[in-house]
Amino acid sequence: MKSTKQCGSIGSRSAAMRRAAVSSETSTTASWRREMALTVSFGNGGNSKATNLTEANQLSGGQALNGQTVTTTEGPNGTNLPAGTASAGVAQVSGPGSLSGTGGSVAYEHNADGAWDFDVVGKWNSVKNAQASLTGDAHGEDVTFTDFVHVDINFGNATTASEINIFDVKRANVTTGVGNDTVNITLATNSQGWENVANVNAGDGNDTIKISAGSVSDSAKITDGHFTTAMIDGGAGNDTIDLSGVNLLAATVTGGTGNNTVTLGAGAEKVVYTDGEFLTVNGYGAGDSLDLGGKVAGVDYDIHIARNGDTVYEFDNGKITFHNGSPIIAA
């Protein structure tokens, strides 16, 4: 069981420490960003059929986001919000399939790296939900969310890069904007019940997306992703997508135009080819598939797919040099 964190400080499983473990990027020093704000809402309701918090809030009668909302302000030194604690009390159960968390609070701070940490105080599932968005002249933000069941982040209007870390989550939906974004998601769940999803739409830029196993706790003991369905879209740019650390129930990966590298895990994953893409896929296994989007195999594009260091396919301007019998979907 994780240690309880006090407002303004971070415990032994701190978001800052885990950020350092997954990324070596240095946060950009904040500049004056006029009329821009980061808004984060919390809550404890939900619905068993919902995959995103907007839908969950509608189906639960507004209980999915029934807690406190915090909003940053802008100034000459960047985004401002004093460290503090936000409440997310017990939601009123509403509608079929609805269930609340036990009630709890979230510690938040703007750390020395210029990034935002939002950390559940108490055990996993004491606060279910967090929803974050940017408004106004939206430069990217670096944020970390730790020990929430469900996190939705919509930074699709950002005009610079963001670093987004979501640790030990059951459901996550992330949208980023223009810029070389970094998205790290670690998975943790208590059961197959309710939805287990990890969806990322990274927008334009040379993005890095990684989904890996989370930390085992008394409340969430399943961390390898075998109940989780993922949909990843790297968008235009030279993207790196890594699913090697999980065993997903299913995944669909679209790199988008650019020079993309996809590393697959042990699950059943489908890689979708995009016109204008140079695609390298590592870790290709018997349960995986390549969707050519209606194109004829081996015509006018470069695709290199490998498994255990050996080439499985190499489609190089019309030449197929090796094929192991795994499915190609030309539809």
mmCIF file of C-alpha atoms in Angstrom:
data_model
loop_
_atom_site.group_PDB
_atom_site.id
_atom_site.type_symbol
_atom_site.label_atom_id
_atom_site.label_comp_id
_atom_site.label_asym_id
_atom_site.label_seq_id
_atom_site.Cartn_x
_atom_site.Cartn_y
_atom_site.Cartn_z
ATOM 1 C CA MET A 1 0.000 0.000 0.000
ATOM 2 C CA LYS A 2 1.373 3.393 -0.916
ATOM 3 C CA SER A 3 2.345 5.971 1.648
ATOM 4 C CA THR A 4 -0.039 8.813 2.409
ATOM 5 C CA LYS A 5 1.115 12.145 0.975
ATOM 6 C CA GLN A 6 0.799 15.510 2.686
ATOM 7 C CA CYS A 7 -0.209 18.667 0.844
ATOM 8 C CA GLY A 8 2.787 20.327 -0.769
ATOM 9 C CA SER A 9 5.064 17.292 -0.415
ATOM 10 C CA ILE A 10 5.517 14.017 -2.216
ATOM 11 C CA GLY A 11 5.846 10.524 -0.718
ATOM 12 C CA SER A 12 8.076 7.642 -1.691
ATOM 13 C CA ARG A 13 6.035 6.818 -4.806
ATOM 14 C CA SER A 14 6.093 10.445 -5.949
ATOM 15 C CA ALA A 15 5.057 11.506 -9.418
ATOM 16 C CA ALA A 16 8.306 13.470 -9.719
ATOM 17 C CA MET A 17 10.405 10.358 -9.121
ATOM 18 C CA ARG A 18 8.412 8.300 -11.582
ATOM 19 C CA ARG A 19 8.624 11.047 -14.167
ATOM 20 C CA ALA A 20 12.403 10.923 -13.926
ATOM 21 C CA ALA A 21 12.274 7.167 -14.504
ATOM 22 C CA VAL A 22 10.322 7.399 -17.741
ATOM 23 C CA SER A 23 11.628 10.572 -19.357
ATOM 24 C CA SER A 24 14.942 12.353 -19.652
ATOM 25 C CA GLU A 25 13.414 15.429 -21.256
ATOM 26 C CA THR A 26 13.880 18.749 -19.499
ATOM 27 C CA SER A 27 10.726 20.817 -19.090
ATOM 28 C CA THR A 28 10.746 24.083 -20.997
ATOM 29 C CA THR A 29 10.929 27.173 -18.792
ATOM 30 C CA ALA A 30 7.493 28.773 -18.727
ATOM 31 C CA SER A 31 7.070 32.088 -20.525
ATOM 32 C CA TRP A 32 4.214 34.557 -20.304
ATOM 33 C CA ARG A 33 1.220 32.896 -21.945
ATOM 34 C CA ARG A 34 -1.634 35.351 -22.056
ATOM 35 C CA GLU A 35 -5.218 34.287 -21.455
ATOM 36 C CA MET A 36 -4.367 30.629 -21.029
ATOM 37 C CA ALA A 37 -5.421 28.286 -18.253
ATOM 38 C CA LEU A 38 -5.079 24.660 -17.227
ATOM 39 C CA THR A 39 -8.342 23.399 -15.726
ATOM 40 C CA VAL A 40 -8.610 20.089 -13.851
ATOM 41 C CA SER A 41 -11.840 18.634 -12.471
ATOM 42 C CA PHE A 42 -12.203 15.689 -10.099
ATOM 43 C CA GLY A 43 -15.023 13.340 -9.177
ATOM 44 C CA ASN A 44 -16.045 9.931 -7.965
ATOM 45 C CA GLY A 45 -19.060 8.825 -9.989
ATOM 46 C CA GLY A 46 -19.194 6.941 -13.247
ATOM 47 C CA ASN A 47 -20.904 4.345 -15.384
ATOM 48 C CA SER A 48 -19.785 0.851 -16.285
ATOM 49 C CA LYS A 49 -20.302 1.363 -20.037
ATOM 50 C CA ALA A 50 -18.528 4.710 -20.376
ATOM 51 C CA THR A 51 -15.043 4.941 -21.884
ATOM 52 C CA ASN A 52 -14.610 8.714 -21.427
ATOM 53 C CA LEU A 53 -15.528 11.127 -18.654
ATOM 54 C CA THR A 54 -17.882 13.273 -20.717
ATOM 55 C CA GLU A 55 -19.989 10.191 -21.390
ATOM 56 C CA ALA A 56 -19.600 8.968 -17.805
ATOM 57 C CA ASN A 57 -20.758 12.311 -16.443
ATOM 58 C CA GLN A 58 -23.867 12.245 -18.617
ATOM 59 C CA LEU A 59 -24.761 8.655 -17.758
ATOM 60 C CA SER A 60 -24.193 9.193 -14.026
ATOM 61 C CA GLY A 61 -26.241 12.371 -13.749
ATOM 62 C CA GLY A 62 -23.207 14.620 -13.310
ATOM 63 C CA GLN A 63 -21.583 12.475 -10.625
ATOM 64 C CA ALA A 64 -18.416 11.557 -12.552
ATOM 65 C CA LEU A 65 -17.093 15.109 -12.109
ATOM 66 C CA ASN A 66 -18.875 16.010 -8.882
ATOM 67 C CA GLY A 67 -15.752 17.103 -7.011
ATOM 68 C CA GLN A 68 -13.683 20.255 -6.948
ATOM 69 C CA THR A 69 -12.294 22.010 -10.041
ATOM 70 C CA VAL A 70 -8.947 23.824 -9.944
ATOM 71 C CA THR A 71 -7.849 26.369 -12.557
ATOM 72 C CA THR A 72 -4.448 27.943 -13.021
ATOM 73 C CA THR A 73 -3.773 31.600 -13.771
ATOM 74 C CA GLU A 74 -1.178 33.169 -16.038
ATOM 75 C CA GLY A 75 1.506 35.712 -15.257
ATOM 76 C CA PRO A 76 4.980 36.878 -16.318
ATOM 77 C CA ASN A 77 6.502 33.702 -14.873
ATOM 78 C CA GLY A 78 4.030 31.271 -16.421
ATOM 79 C CA THR A 79 1.225 29.215 -14.910
ATOM 80 C CA ASN A 80 0.388 29.896 -11.270
ATOM 81 C CA LEU A 81 -1.535 27.945 -8.651
ATOM 82 C CA PRO A 82 -0.352 27.497 -5.057
ATOM 83 C CA ALA A 83 0.185 23.925 -3.892
ATOM 84 C CA GLY A 84 -2.883 22.577 -2.167
ATOM 85 C CA THR A 85 -5.486 19.851 -1.880
ATOM 86 C CA ALA A 86 -8.664 19.369 -3.914
ATOM 87 C CA SER A 87 -11.621 17.400 -2.588
ATOM 88 C CA ALA A 88 -13.510 14.643 -4.372
ATOM 89 C CA GLY A 89 -16.213 13.345 -2.082
ATOM 90 C CA VAL A 90 -18.446 10.305 -2.410
ATOM 91 C CA ALA A 91 -20.716 10.563 -5.452
ATOM 92 C CA GLN A 92 -24.424 9.887 -5.356
ATOM 93 C CA VAL A 93 -25.107 6.653 -7.227
ATOM 94 C CA SER A 94 -27.233 7.423 -10.297
ATOM 95 C CA GLY A 95 -28.429 5.098 -13.025
ATOM 96 C CA PRO A 96 -27.650 1.491 -13.955
ATOM 97 C CA GLY A 97 -24.020 0.526 -13.731
ATOM 98 C CA SER A 98 -23.116 3.571 -11.650
ATOM 99 C CA LEU A 99 -20.742 3.368 -8.729
ATOM 100 C CA SER A 100 -18.816 5.886 -6.685
ATOM 101 C CA GLY A 101 -15.337 5.889 -5.260
ATOM 102 C CA THR A 102 -14.928 5.866 -1.512
ATOM 103 C CA GLY A 103 -14.258 9.605 -1.336
ATOM 104 C CA GLY A 104 -10.918 11.293 -0.917
ATOM 105 C CA SER A 105 -8.683 14.158 -1.936
ATOM 106 C CA VAL A 106 -5.958 15.056 -4.402
ATOM 107 C CA ALA A 107 -2.676 16.795 -3.570
ATOM 108 C CA TYR A 108 -1.382 19.089 -6.296
ATOM 109 C CA GLU A 109 1.695 21.222 -6.785
ATOM 110 C CA HIS A 110 3.709 23.052 -9.433
ATOM 111 C CA ASN A 111 7.100 21.427 -8.942
ATOM 112 C CA ALA A 112 10.641 22.660 -9.441
ATOM 113 C CA ASP A 113 10.703 21.300 -13.004
ATOM 114 C CA GLY A 114 7.810 23.568 -13.974
ATOM 115 C CA ALA A 115 5.420 20.622 -14.202
ATOM 116 C CA TRP A 116 2.112 19.908 -12.470
ATOM 117 C CA ASP A 117 1.650 16.917 -10.163
ATOM 118 C CA PHE A 118 -1.813 15.653 -9.199
ATOM 119 C CA ASP A 119 -1.575 12.791 -6.737
ATOM 120 C CA VAL A 120 -4.395 10.896 -5.021
ATOM 121 C CA VAL A 121 -4.058 11.069 -1.229
ATOM 122 C CA GLY A 122 -4.815 7.574 0.024
ATOM 123 C CA LYS A 123 -5.306 4.315 -1.809
ATOM 124 C CA TRP A 124 -6.110 3.690 -5.465
ATOM 125 C CA ASN A 125 -9.866 4.186 -6.174
ATOM 126 C CA SER A 126 -10.406 6.612 -3.293
ATOM 127 C CA VAL A 127 -10.646 9.231 -6.044
ATOM 128 C CA LYS A 128 -11.830 7.887 -9.371
ATOM 129 C CA ASN A 129 -11.655 10.622 -11.964
ATOM 130 C CA ALA A 130 -9.599 13.542 -13.240
ATOM 131 C CA GLN A 131 -10.300 15.565 -16.375
ATOM 132 C CA ALA A 132 -7.818 18.173 -17.645
ATOM 133 C CA SER A 133 -8.028 20.701 -20.473
ATOM 134 C CA LEU A 134 -6.368 23.870 -21.753
ATOM 135 C CA THR A 135 -8.209 27.044 -22.672
ATOM 136 C CA GLY A 136 -7.204 30.234 -24.425
ATOM 137 C CA ASP A 137 -3.758 30.754 -25.946
ATOM 138 C CA ALA A 138 -2.836 27.189 -25.176
ATOM 139 C CA HIS A 139 0.841 26.417 -24.909
ATOM 140 C CA GLY A 140 1.557 22.848 -23.841
ATOM 141 C CA GLU A 141 1.793 21.802 -20.199
ATOM 142 C CA ASP A 142 3.733 19.090 -18.383
ATOM 143 C CA VAL A 143 1.414 17.158 -16.067
ATOM 144 C CA THR A 144 1.471 13.979 -14.001
ATOM 145 C CA PHE A 145 -1.569 12.164 -12.604
ATOM 146 C CA THR A 146 -0.996 9.346 -10.133
ATOM 147 C CA ASP A 147 -3.369 6.650 -8.812
ATOM 148 C CA PHE A 148 -6.601 7.751 -10.482
ATOM 149 C CA VAL A 149 -8.934 5.139 -11.935
ATOM 150 C CA HIS A 150 -9.841 7.301 -14.939
ATOM 151 C CA VAL A 151 -7.953 10.252 -16.457
ATOM 152 C CA ASP A 152 -8.975 12.226 -19.549
ATOM 153 C CA ILE A 153 -6.594 14.907 -20.850
ATOM 154 C CA ASN A 154 -7.488 17.111 -23.804
ATOM 155 C CA PHE A 155 -4.578 19.322 -24.833
ATOM 156 C CA GLY A 156 -5.585 19.185 -28.495
ATOM 157 C CA ASN A 157 -5.421 22.971 -28.831
ATOM 158 C CA ALA A 158 -1.834 23.175 -27.532
ATOM 159 C CA THR A 159 0.627 24.897 -29.850
ATOM 160 C CA THR A 160 3.794 23.659 -28.122
ATOM 161 C CA ALA A 161 4.920 20.327 -26.702
ATOM 162 C CA SER A 162 3.461 18.678 -23.603
ATOM 163 C CA GLU A 163 4.753 15.883 -21.388
ATOM 164 C CA ILE A 164 1.901 13.817 -19.979
ATOM 165 C CA ASN A 165 2.425 11.073 -17.400
ATOM 166 C CA ILE A 166 -0.483 8.999 -16.112
ATOM 167 C CA PHE A 167 0.525 6.388 -13.570
ATOM 168 C CA ASP A 168 -1.524 3.364 -12.455
ATOM 169 C CA VAL A 169 -4.708 4.054 -14.393
ATOM 170 C CA LYS A 170 -7.568 1.838 -15.552
ATOM 171 C CA ARG A 171 -8.998 4.190 -18.181
ATOM 172 C CA ALA A 172 -7.101 6.956 -19.983
ATOM 173 C CA ASN A 173 -7.914 9.182 -22.953
ATOM 174 C CA VAL A 174 -5.207 11.612 -24.078
ATOM 175 C CA THR A 175 -5.261 14.156 -26.905
ATOM 176 C CA THR A 176 -2.289 16.416 -27.597
ATOM 177 C CA GLY A 177 -1.748 19.191 -30.134
ATOM 178 C CA VAL A 178 1.128 20.513 -32.209
ATOM 179 C CA GLY A 179 4.581 19.798 -30.821
ATOM 180 C CA ASN A 180 6.914 16.937 -29.976
ATOM 181 C CA ASP A 181 4.784 15.474 -27.196
ATOM 182 C CA THR A 182 5.640 12.735 -24.716
ATOM 183 C CA VAL A 183 2.873 10.514 -23.332
ATOM 184 C CA ASN A 184 3.607 7.847 -20.714
ATOM 185 C CA ILE A 185 0.782 5.673 -19.370
ATOM 186 C CA THR A 186 1.172 2.858 -16.844
ATOM 187 C CA LEU A 187 -1.737 0.492 -16.324
ATOM 188 C CA ALA A 188 -3.348 -0.828 -13.158
ATOM 189 C CA THR A 189 -6.805 -2.288 -12.669
ATOM 190 C CA ASN A 190 -8.880 -4.113 -10.107
ATOM 191 C CA SER A 191 -10.936 -6.283 -12.487
ATOM 192 C CA GLN A 192 -12.304 -6.910 -15.953
ATOM 193 C CA GLY A 193 -15.502 -5.161 -14.862
ATOM 194 C CA TRP A 194 -16.158 -1.684 -16.224
ATOM 195 C CA GLU A 195 -14.062 -0.500 -19.165
ATOM 196 C CA ASN A 196 -10.280 -0.879 -19.368
ATOM 197 C CA VAL A 197 -9.000 1.446 -22.111
ATOM 198 C CA ALA A 198 -5.918 3.458 -23.072
ATOM 199 C CA ASN A 199 -6.451 5.825 -26.007
ATOM 200 C CA VAL A 200 -3.941 8.374 -27.315
ATOM 201 C CA ASN A 201 -4.262 10.846 -30.202
ATOM 202 C CA ALA A 202 -0.969 12.695 -30.335
ATOM 203 C CA GLY A 203 -1.522 15.223 -33.144
ATOM 204 C CA ASP A 204 1.271 16.677 -35.276
ATOM 205 C CA GLY A 205 4.873 16.454 -34.144
ATOM 206 C CA ASN A 206 7.599 13.930 -33.409
ATOM 207 C CA ASP A 207 5.769 12.258 -30.547
ATOM 208 C CA THR A 208 6.813 9.558 -28.089
ATOM 209 C CA ILE A 209 4.060 7.323 -26.703
ATOM 210 C CA LYS A 210 4.633 4.522 -24.231
ATOM 211 C CA ILE A 211 2.200 2.224 -22.429
ATOM 212 C CA SER A 212 3.673 -0.024 -19.755
ATOM 213 C CA ALA A 213 2.826 -1.974 -16.612
ATOM 214 C CA GLY A 214 1.993 -0.021 -13.471
ATOM 215 C CA SER A 215 2.626 -0.632 -9.780
ATOM 216 C CA VAL A 216 0.777 -3.371 -7.938
ATOM 217 C CA SER A 217 -1.249 -2.207 -4.928
ATOM 218 C CA ASP A 218 -3.824 -3.751 -2.612
ATOM 219 C CA SER A 219 -6.566 -2.016 -4.621
ATOM 220 C CA ALA A 220 -5.214 -2.669 -8.139
ATOM 221 C CA LYS A 221 -3.307 -5.908 -8.522
ATOM 222 C CA ILE A 222 -3.500 -6.360 -12.314
ATOM 223 C CA THR A 223 -0.891 -4.310 -14.146
ATOM 224 C CA ASP A 224 0.078 -6.174 -17.338
ATOM 225 C CA GLY A 225 -2.812 -4.765 -19.394
ATOM 226 C CA HIS A 226 -4.436 -8.076 -20.341
ATOM 227 C CA PHE A 227 -7.913 -6.567 -19.814
ATOM 228 C CA THR A 228 -7.044 -3.335 -21.653
ATOM 229 C CA THR A 229 -7.939 -2.243 -25.176
ATOM 230 C CA ALA A 230 -5.796 0.531 -26.669
ATOM 231 C CA MET A 231 -6.121 2.834 -29.672
ATOM 232 C CA ILE A 232 -3.015 4.862 -30.530
ATOM 233 C CA ASP A 233 -2.738 7.486 -33.282
ATOM 234 C CA GLY A 234 0.622 9.200 -33.549
ATOM 235 C CA GLY A 235 -0.503 11.811 -36.088
ATOM 236 C CA ALA A 236 1.838 13.414 -38.606
ATOM 237 C CA GLY A 237 5.517 13.387 -37.690
ATOM 238 C CA ASN A 238 8.276 10.944 -36.809
ATOM 239 C CA ASP A 239 6.685 9.066 -33.922
ATOM 240 C CA THR A 240 7.923 6.383 -31.541
ATOM 241 C CA ILE A 241 5.231 4.131 -30.063
ATOM 242 C CA ASP A 242 6.157 1.481 -27.494
ATOM 243 C CA LEU A 243 3.766 -1.201 -26.211
ATOM 244 C CA SER A 244 6.478 -3.724 -25.369
ATOM 245 C CA GLY A 245 5.920 -3.592 -21.610
ATOM 246 C CA VAL A 246 2.310 -4.791 -21.633
ATOM 247 C CA ASN A 247 0.166 -7.716 -22.781
ATOM 248 C CA LEU A 248 -2.859 -5.862 -24.125
ATOM 249 C CA LEU A 249 -6.190 -7.521 -24.822
ATOM 250 C CA ALA A 250 -6.226 -5.690 -28.154
ATOM 251 C CA ALA A 251 -4.625 -2.623 -29.697
ATOM 252 C CA THR A 252 -4.837 -0.624 -32.905
ATOM 253 C CA VAL A 253 -1.803 1.517 -33.710
ATOM 254 C CA THR A 254 -1.690 4.168 -36.438
ATOM 255 C CA GLY A 255 1.609 5.957 -36.826
ATOM 256 C CA GLY A 256 0.464 8.582 -39.339
ATOM 257 C CA THR A 257 2.609 10.154 -42.041
ATOM 258 C CA GLY A 258 6.297 10.300 -41.218
ATOM 259 C CA ASN A 259 9.129 7.988 -40.238
ATOM 260 C CA ASN A 260 7.564 5.936 -37.441
ATOM 261 C CA THR A 261 8.785 3.142 -35.189
ATOM 262 C CA VAL A 262 6.277 0.900 -33.416
ATOM 263 C CA THR A 263 7.312 -1.709 -30.849
ATOM 264 C CA LEU A 264 4.611 -4.245 -30.034
ATOM 265 C CA GLY A 265 3.985 -6.225 -26.863
ATOM 266 C CA ALA A 266 2.674 -9.710 -26.190
ATOM 267 C CA GLY A 267 -0.985 -8.944 -26.979
ATOM 268 C CA ALA A 268 -3.002 -9.017 -30.204
ATOM 269 C CA GLU A 269 -2.106 -5.755 -31.932
ATOM 270 C CA LYS A 270 -3.018 -4.331 -35.325
ATOM 271 C CA VAL A 271 -0.774 -1.782 -37.021
ATOM 272 C CA VAL A 272 -2.451 0.477 -39.597
ATOM 273 C CA TYR A 273 -0.306 1.797 -42.436
ATOM 274 C CA THR A 274 -0.766 5.417 -43.609
ATOM 275 C CA ASP A 275 0.068 6.730 -47.090
ATOM 276 C CA GLY A 276 3.354 8.631 -46.979
ATOM 277 C CA GLU A 277 4.608 6.695 -43.973
ATOM 278 C CA PHE A 278 7.940 4.933 -43.554
ATOM 279 C CA LEU A 279 7.050 2.307 -40.978
ATOM 280 C CA THR A 280 9.246 0.101 -38.814
ATOM 281 C CA VAL A 281 7.528 -2.414 -36.527
ATOM 282 C CA ASN A 282 9.426 -4.401 -33.903
ATOM 283 C CA GLY A 283 8.183 -7.313 -31.819
ATOM 284 C CA TYR A 284 5.744 -8.570 -34.451
ATOM 285 C CA GLY A 285 4.139 -11.834 -33.288
ATOM 286 C CA ALA A 286 1.758 -14.499 -34.525
ATOM 287 C CA GLY A 287 -1.302 -12.706 -33.110
ATOM 288 C CA ASP A 288 -0.468 -9.358 -34.719
ATOM 289 C CA SER A 289 -1.657 -7.977 -38.046
ATOM 290 C CA LEU A 290 -0.818 -5.271 -40.561
ATOM 291 C CA ASP A 291 -3.640 -3.249 -42.151
ATOM 292 C CA LEU A 292 -2.542 -1.754 -45.476
ATOM 293 C CA GLY A 293 -5.667 0.389 -45.830
ATOM 294 C CA GLY A 294 -6.688 -1.017 -49.224
ATOM 295 C CA LYS A 295 -3.239 -0.845 -50.819
ATOM 296 C CA VAL A 296 -1.691 -3.830 -52.577
ATOM 297 C CA ALA A 297 1.097 -5.436 -50.573
ATOM 298 C CA GLY A 298 4.540 -4.252 -51.563
ATOM 299 C CA VAL A 299 3.625 -1.361 -53.867
ATOM 300 C CA ASP A 300 5.112 2.160 -53.570
ATOM 301 C CA TYR A 301 5.947 2.319 -49.893
ATOM 302 C CA ASP A 302 8.472 1.156 -47.323
ATOM 303 C CA ILE A 303 7.422 -1.070 -44.427
ATOM 304 C CA HIS A 304 9.905 -2.995 -42.305
ATOM 305 C CA ILE A 305 8.573 -5.428 -39.718
ATOM 306 C CA ALA A 306 10.742 -7.495 -37.417
ATOM 307 C CA ARG A 307 10.349 -10.088 -34.674
ATOM 308 C CA ASN A 308 13.106 -11.034 -32.257
ATOM 309 C CA GLY A 309 15.597 -9.147 -34.374
ATOM 310 C CA ASP A 310 14.727 -11.075 -37.569
ATOM 311 C CA THR A 311 12.958 -9.506 -40.526
ATOM 312 C CA VAL A 312 9.432 -10.833 -40.974
ATOM 313 C CA TYR A 313 8.354 -8.499 -43.759
ATOM 314 C CA GLU A 314 10.282 -6.032 -45.809
ATOM 315 C CA PHE A 315 8.195 -4.163 -48.365
ATOM 316 C CA ASP A 316 10.633 -1.835 -50.121
ATOM 317 C CA ASN A 317 9.204 -0.079 -53.185
ATOM 318 C CA GLY A 318 7.413 -3.146 -54.461
ATOM 319 C CA LYS A 319 9.741 -5.898 -53.245
ATOM 320 C CA ILE A 320 8.662 -8.395 -50.574
ATOM 321 C CA THR A 321 11.816 -10.056 -49.282
ATOM 322 C CA PHE A 322 10.324 -12.249 -46.553
ATOM 323 C CA HIS A 323 6.890 -13.151 -45.242
ATOM 324 C CA ASN A 324 6.192 -15.409 -42.241
ATOM 325 C CA GLY A 325 2.520 -16.128 -42.908
ATOM 326 C CA SER A 326 1.039 -13.681 -40.410
ATOM 327 C CA PRO A 327 -2.045 -11.852 -41.698
ATOM 328 C CA ILE A 328 -1.974 -8.833 -43.983
ATOM 329 C CA ILE A 329 -5.320 -7.007 -44.151
ATOM 330 C CA ALA A 330 -5.723 -5.218 -47.491
ATOM 331 C CA ALA A 331 -9.059 -3.570 -46.648
#
